[in-house]
Coordinates of N, CA and C and ligand atoms in Angstrom, one line a residue:
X1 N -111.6 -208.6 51.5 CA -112.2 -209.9 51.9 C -111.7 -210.3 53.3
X2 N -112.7 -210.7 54.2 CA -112.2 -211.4 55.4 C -112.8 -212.8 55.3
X3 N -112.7 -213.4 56.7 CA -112.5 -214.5 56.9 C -114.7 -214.6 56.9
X4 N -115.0 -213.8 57.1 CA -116.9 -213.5 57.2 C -117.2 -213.6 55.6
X5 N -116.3 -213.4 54.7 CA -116.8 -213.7 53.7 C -116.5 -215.0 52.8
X6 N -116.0 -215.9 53.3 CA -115.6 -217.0 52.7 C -116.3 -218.1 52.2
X7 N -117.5 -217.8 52.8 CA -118.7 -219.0 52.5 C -119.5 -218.0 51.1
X8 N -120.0 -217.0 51.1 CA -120.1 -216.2 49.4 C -119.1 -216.4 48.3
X9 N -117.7 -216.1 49.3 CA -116.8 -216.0 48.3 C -116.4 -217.5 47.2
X10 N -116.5 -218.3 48.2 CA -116.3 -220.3 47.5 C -117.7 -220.7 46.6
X11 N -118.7 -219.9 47.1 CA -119.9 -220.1 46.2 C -120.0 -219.5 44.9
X12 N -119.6 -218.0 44.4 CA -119.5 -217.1 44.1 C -118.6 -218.0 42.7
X13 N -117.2 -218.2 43.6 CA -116.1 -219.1 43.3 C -116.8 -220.4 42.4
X14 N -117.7 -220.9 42.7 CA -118.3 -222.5 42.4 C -118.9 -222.3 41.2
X15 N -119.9 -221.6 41.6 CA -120.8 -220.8 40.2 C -120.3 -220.7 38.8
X16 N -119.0 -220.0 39.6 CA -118.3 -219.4 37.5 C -117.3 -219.9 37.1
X17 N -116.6 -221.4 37.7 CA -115.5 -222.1 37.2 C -115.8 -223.4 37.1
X18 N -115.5 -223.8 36.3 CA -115.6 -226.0 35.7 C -114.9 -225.8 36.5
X19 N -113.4 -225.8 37.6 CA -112.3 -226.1 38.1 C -112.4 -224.6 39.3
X20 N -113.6 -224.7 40.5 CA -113.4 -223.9 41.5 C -112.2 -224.0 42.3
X21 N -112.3 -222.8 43.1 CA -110.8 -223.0 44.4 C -111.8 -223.6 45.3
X22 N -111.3 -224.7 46.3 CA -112.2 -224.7 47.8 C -111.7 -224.1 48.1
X23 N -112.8 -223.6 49.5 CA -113.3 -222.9 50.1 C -111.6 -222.7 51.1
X24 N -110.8 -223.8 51.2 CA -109.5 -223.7 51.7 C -108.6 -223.1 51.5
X25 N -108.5 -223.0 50.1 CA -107.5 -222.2 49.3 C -107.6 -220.9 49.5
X26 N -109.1 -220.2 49.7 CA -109.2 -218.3 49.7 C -108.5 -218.5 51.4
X27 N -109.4 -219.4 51.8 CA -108.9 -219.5 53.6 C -106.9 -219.3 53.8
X28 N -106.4 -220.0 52.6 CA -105.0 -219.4 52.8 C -104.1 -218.8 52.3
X29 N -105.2 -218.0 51.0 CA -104.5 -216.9 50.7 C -105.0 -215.6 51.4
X30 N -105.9 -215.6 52.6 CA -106.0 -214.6 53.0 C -105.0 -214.4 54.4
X31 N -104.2 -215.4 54.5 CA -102.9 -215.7 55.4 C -101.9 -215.3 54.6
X32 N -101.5 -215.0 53.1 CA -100.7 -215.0 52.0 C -100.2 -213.8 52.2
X33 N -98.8 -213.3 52.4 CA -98.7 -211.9 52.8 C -98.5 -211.5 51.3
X34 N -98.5 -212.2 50.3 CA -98.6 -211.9 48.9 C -99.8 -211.8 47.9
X35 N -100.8 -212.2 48.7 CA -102.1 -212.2 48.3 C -102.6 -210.1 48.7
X36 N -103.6 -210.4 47.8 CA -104.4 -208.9 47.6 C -106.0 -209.7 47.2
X37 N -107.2 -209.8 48.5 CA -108.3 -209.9 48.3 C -109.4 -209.2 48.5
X38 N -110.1 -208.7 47.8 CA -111.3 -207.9 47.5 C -112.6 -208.2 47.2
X39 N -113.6 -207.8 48.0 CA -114.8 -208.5 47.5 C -115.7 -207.0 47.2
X40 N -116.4 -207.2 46.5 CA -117.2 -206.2 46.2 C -119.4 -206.7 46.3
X41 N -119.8 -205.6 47.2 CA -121.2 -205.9 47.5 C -122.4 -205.2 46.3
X42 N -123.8 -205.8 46.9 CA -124.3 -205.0 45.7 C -125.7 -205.5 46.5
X43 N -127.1 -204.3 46.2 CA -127.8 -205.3 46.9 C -128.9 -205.7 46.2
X44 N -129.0 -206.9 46.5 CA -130.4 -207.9 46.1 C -131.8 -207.3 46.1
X45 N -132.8 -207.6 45.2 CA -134.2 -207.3 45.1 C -134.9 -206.8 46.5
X46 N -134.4 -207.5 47.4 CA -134.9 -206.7 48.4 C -133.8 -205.8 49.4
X47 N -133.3 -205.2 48.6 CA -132.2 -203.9 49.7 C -131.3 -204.8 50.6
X48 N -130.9 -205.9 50.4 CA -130.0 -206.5 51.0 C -128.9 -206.2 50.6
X49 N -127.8 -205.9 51.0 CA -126.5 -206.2 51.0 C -125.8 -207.3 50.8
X50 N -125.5 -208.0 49.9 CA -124.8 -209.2 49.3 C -123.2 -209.0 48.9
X51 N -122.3 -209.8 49.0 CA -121.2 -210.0 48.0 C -121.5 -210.7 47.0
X52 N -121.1 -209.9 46.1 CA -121.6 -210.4 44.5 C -120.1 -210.4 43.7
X53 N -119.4 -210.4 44.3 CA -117.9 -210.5 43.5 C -116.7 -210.7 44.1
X54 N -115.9 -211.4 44.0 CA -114.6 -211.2 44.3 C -113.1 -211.3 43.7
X55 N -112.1 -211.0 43.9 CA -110.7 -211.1 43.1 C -109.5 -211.7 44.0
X56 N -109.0 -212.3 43.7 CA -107.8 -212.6 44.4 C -106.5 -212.0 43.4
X57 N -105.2 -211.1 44.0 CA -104.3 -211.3 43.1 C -103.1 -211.4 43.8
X58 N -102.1 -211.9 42.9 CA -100.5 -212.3 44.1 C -100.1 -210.6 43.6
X59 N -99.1 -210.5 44.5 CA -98.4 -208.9 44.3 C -96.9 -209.7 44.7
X60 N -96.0 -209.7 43.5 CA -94.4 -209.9 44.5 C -93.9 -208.9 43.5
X61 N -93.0 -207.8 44.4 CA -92.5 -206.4 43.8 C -93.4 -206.0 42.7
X62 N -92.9 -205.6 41.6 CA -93.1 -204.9 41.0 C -94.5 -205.5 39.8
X63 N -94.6 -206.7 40.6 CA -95.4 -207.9 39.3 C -96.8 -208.3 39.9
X64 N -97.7 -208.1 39.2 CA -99.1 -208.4 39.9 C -99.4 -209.5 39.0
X65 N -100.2 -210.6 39.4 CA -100.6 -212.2 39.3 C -102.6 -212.1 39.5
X66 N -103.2 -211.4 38.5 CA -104.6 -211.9 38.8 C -105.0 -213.8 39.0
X67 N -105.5 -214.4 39.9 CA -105.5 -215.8 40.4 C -107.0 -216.3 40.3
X68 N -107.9 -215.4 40.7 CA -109.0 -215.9 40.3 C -109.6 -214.2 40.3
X69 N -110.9 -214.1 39.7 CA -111.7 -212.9 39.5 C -113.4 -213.1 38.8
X70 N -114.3 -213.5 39.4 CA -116.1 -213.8 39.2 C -116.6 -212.3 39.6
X71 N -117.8 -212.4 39.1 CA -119.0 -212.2 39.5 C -120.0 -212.6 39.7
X72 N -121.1 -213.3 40.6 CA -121.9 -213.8 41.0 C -122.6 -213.9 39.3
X73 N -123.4 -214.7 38.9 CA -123.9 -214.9 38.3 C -125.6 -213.7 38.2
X74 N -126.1 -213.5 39.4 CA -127.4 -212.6 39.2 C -127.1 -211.4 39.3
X75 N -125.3 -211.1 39.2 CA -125.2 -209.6 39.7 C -124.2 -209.1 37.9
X76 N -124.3 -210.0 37.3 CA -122.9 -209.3 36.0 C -123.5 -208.5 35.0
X77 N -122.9 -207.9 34.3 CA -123.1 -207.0 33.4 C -124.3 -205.9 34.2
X78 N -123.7 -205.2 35.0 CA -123.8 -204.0 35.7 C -122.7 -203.6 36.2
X79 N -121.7 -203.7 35.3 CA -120.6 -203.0 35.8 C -119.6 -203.0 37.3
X80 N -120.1 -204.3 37.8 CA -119.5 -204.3 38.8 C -117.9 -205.3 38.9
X81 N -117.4 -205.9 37.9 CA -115.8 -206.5 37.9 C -115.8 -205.2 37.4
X82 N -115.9 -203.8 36.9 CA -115.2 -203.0 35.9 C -114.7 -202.4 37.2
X83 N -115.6 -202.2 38.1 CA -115.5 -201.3 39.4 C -114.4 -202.3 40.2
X84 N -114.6 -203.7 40.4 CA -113.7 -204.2 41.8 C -112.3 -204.7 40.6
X85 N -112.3 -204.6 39.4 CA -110.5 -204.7 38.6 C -109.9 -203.9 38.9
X86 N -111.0 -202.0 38.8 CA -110.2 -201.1 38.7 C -109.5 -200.8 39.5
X87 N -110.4 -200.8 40.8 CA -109.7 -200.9 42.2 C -108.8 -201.7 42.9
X88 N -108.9 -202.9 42.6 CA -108.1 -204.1 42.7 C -106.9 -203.5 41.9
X89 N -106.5 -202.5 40.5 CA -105.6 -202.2 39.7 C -104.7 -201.0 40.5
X90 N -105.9 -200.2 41.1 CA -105.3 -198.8 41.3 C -104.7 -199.2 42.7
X91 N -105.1 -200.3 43.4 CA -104.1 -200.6 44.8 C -103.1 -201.0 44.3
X92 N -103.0 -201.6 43.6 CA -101.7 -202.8 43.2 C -100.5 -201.1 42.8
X93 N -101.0 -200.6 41.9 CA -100.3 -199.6 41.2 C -100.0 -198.5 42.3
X94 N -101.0 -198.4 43.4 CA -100.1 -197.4 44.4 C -98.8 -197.9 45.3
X95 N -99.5 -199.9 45.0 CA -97.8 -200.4 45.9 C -96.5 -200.5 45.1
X96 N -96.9 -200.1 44.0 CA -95.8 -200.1 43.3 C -95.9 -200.9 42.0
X97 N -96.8 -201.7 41.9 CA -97.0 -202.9 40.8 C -96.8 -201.8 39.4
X98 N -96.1 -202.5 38.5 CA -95.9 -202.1 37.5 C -97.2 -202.5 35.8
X99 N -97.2 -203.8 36.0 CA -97.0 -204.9 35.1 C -98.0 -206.1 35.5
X100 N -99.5 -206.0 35.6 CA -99.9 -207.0 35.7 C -100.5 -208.2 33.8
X101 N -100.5 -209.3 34.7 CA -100.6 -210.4 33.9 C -101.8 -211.4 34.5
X102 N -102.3 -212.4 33.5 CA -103.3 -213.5 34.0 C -103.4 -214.2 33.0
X103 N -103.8 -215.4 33.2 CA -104.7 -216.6 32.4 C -106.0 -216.4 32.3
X104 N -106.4 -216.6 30.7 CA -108.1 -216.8 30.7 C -107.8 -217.4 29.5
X105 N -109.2 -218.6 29.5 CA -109.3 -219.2 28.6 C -109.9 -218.8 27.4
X106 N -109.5 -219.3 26.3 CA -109.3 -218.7 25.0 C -110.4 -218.3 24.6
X107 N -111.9 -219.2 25.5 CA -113.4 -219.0 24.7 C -113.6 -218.1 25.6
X108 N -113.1 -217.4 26.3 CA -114.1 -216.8 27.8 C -114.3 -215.4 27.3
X109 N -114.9 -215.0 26.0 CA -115.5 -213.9 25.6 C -115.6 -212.4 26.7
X110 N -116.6 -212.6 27.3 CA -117.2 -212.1 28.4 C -115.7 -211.3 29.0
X111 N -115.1 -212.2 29.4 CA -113.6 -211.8 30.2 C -112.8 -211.0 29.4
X112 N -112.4 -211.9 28.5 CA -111.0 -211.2 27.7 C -111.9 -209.6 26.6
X113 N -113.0 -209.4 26.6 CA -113.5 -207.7 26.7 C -113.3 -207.4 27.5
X114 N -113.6 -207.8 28.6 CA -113.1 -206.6 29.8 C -111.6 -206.2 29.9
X115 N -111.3 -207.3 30.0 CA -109.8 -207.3 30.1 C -108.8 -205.9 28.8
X116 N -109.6 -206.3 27.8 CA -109.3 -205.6 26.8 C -109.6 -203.9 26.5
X117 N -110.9 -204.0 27.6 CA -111.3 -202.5 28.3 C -110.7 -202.2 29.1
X118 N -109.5 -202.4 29.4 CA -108.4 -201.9 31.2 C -107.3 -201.9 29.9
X119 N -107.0 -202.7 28.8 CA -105.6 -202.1 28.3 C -104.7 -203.4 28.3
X120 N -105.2 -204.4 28.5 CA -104.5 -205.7 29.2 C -104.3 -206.2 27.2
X121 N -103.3 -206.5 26.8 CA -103.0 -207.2 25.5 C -102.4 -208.6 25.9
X122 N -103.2 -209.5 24.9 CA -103.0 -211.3 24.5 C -101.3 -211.0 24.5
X123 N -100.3 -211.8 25.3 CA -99.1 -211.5 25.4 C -98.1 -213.1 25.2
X124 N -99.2 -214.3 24.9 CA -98.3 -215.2 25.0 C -99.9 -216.2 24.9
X125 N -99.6 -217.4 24.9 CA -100.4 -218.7 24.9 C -100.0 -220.1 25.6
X126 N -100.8 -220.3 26.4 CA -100.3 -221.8 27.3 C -101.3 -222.3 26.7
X127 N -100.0 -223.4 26.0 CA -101.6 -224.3 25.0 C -101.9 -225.3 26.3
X128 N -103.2 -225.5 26.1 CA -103.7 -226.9 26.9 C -103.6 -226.7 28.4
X129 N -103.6 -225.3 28.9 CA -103.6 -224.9 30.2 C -104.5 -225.6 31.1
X130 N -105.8 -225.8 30.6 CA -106.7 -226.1 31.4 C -107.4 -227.4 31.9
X131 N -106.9 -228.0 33.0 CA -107.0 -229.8 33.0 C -108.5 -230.2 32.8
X132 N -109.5 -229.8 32.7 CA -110.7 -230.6 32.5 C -111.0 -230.9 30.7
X133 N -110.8 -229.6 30.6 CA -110.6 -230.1 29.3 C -109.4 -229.4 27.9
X134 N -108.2 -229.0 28.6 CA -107.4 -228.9 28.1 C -107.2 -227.6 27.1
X135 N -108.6 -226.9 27.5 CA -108.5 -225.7 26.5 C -107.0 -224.6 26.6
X136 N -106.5 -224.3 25.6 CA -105.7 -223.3 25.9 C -105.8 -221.9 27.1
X137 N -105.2 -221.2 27.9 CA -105.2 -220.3 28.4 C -104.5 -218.8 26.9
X138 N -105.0 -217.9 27.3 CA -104.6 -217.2 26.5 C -103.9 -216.2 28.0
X139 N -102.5 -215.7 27.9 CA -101.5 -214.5 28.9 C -102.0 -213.2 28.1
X140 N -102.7 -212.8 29.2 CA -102.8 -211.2 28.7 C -101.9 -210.6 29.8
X141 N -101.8 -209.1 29.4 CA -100.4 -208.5 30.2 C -101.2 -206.9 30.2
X142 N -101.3 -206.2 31.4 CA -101.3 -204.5 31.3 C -99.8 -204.2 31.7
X143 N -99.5 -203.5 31.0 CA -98.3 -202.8 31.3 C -98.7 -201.2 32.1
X144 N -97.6 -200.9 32.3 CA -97.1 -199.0 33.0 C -98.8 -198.9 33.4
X145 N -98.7 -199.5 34.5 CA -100.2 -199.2 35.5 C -99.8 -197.7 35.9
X146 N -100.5 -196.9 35.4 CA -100.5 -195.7 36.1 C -101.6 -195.4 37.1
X147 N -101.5 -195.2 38.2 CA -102.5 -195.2 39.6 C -103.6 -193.6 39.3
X148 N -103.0 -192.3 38.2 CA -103.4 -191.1 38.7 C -104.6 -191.4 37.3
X149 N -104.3 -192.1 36.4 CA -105.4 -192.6 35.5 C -106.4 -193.1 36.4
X150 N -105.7 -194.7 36.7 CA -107.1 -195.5 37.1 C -107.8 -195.0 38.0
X151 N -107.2 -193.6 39.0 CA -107.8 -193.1 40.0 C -109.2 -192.1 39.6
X152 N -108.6 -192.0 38.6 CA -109.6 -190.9 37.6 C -110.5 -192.0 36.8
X153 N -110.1 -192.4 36.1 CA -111.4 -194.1 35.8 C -112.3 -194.3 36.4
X154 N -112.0 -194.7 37.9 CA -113.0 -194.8 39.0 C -113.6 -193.8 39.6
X155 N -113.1 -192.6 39.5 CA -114.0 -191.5 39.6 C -115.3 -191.4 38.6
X156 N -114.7 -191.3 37.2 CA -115.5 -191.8 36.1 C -116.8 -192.5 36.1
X157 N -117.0 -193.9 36.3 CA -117.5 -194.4 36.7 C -118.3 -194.8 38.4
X158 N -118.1 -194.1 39.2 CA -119.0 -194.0 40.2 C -119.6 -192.9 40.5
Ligands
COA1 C1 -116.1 -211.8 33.2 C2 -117.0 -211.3 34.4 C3 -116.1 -211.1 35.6 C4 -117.5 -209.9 34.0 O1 -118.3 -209.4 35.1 P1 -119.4 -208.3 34.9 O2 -119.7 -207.7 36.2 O3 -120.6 -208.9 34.2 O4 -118.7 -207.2 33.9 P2 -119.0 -205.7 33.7 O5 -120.5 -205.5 33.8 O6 -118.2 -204.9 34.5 O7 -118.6 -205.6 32.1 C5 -117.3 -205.1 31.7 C6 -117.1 -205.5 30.3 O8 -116.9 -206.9 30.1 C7 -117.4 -207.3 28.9 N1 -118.4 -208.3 29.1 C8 -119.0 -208.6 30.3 N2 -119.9 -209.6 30.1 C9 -119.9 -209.9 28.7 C10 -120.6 -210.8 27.9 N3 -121.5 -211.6 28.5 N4 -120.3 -210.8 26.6 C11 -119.4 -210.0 26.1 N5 -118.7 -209.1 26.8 C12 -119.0 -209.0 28.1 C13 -117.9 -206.1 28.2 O9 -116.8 -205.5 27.4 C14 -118.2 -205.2 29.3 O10 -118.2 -203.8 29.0 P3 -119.6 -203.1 28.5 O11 -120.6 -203.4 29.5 O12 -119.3 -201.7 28.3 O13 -120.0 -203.8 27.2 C15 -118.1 -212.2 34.7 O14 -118.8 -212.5 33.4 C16 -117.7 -213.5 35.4 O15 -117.7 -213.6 36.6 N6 -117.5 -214.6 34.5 C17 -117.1 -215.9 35.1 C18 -115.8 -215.9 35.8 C19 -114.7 -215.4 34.9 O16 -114.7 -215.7 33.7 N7 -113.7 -214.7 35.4 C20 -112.5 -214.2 34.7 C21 -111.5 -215.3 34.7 S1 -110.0 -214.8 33.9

């Protein structure tokens, strides 16, 4: 992600959360020397090149923090969060990340399968995490990221 994609990426961002980041917040985590952002393209009905996704995650040593993660609403279920997690996973794991972790809310179906397709297990519960309406967050956790798997995963799949 650069600073050229920040108007997609807050949109993108708007679309798929009751409680979006502004457009200021990606603006300073891409100054975050603990931030890891990624957008991933795809192209539209007419051969356009679009950002149809993006991830934010914190990295401090050995611990990865997924913070936010969409996909455009006219681009999902074609496989493209499987493609920008994996990779988003297999970087984290060549810097060393061991152990990532995230918040999703307990109804978010859609998510917590995927999540459950990378290996990530329900590891804890923040009841009432979520201020609009208080739904619980459910902590999922992947452990022992191995980079020479997920490298091979994403071979797999592209
Ligand atoms: C969750 C989300 C990122 C998935 O993006 P996507 O590009 O559609 O996902 P993929 O096509 O890579 O699908 C990966 C897996 O996710 C699961 N999945 C995705 N959409 C699903 C749905 N509507 N219902 C059930 N499972 C779903 C499936 O297990 C799927 O694997 P399959 O295609 O082999 O069945 C997308 O729905 C989204 O942006 N949602 C709103 C934002 C959000 O919830 N972000 C996560 C916050 S923690």
């Amino acid at each position: 992600m650069t600073t050229a994609d920040l108007d997609p990426v807050a949109e993108i961002d708007s679309v798929s959360f009751s409680l979006p980041w502004p457009k200021k917040s990606f603006e300073y985590e891409l100054r975050n020397p603990f931030s890891r952002l990624w957008v991933i393209e795809a192209e539209d009905d007419s051969g356009i090149r679009r950002i149809a996704g993006m991830i934010c995650s914190w990295v401090i040593e050995e611990e990865g923090h997924i913070a936010t993660f969409a996909i455009h609403p006219d681009y999902r279920r074609k496989g493209l969060a499987t493609r920008l997690l994996g990779t988003a996973l297999l970087e984290a794991a060549r810097e060393g990340v061991e152990l990532v972790y995230l918040e999703v809310r307990r109804s978010n179906l859609a998510a917590i399968n995927m999540y459950e397709k990378f290996g990530f297990k329900t590891t804890g519960i923040r009841a009432g995490y979520y201020s609009d309406n208080h739904e619980d967050a459910l902590m999922m956790t992947l452990e022992a990221l191995d980079p020479i798997r997920l490298q091979a995963f994403l071979e797999d799949i592209t």
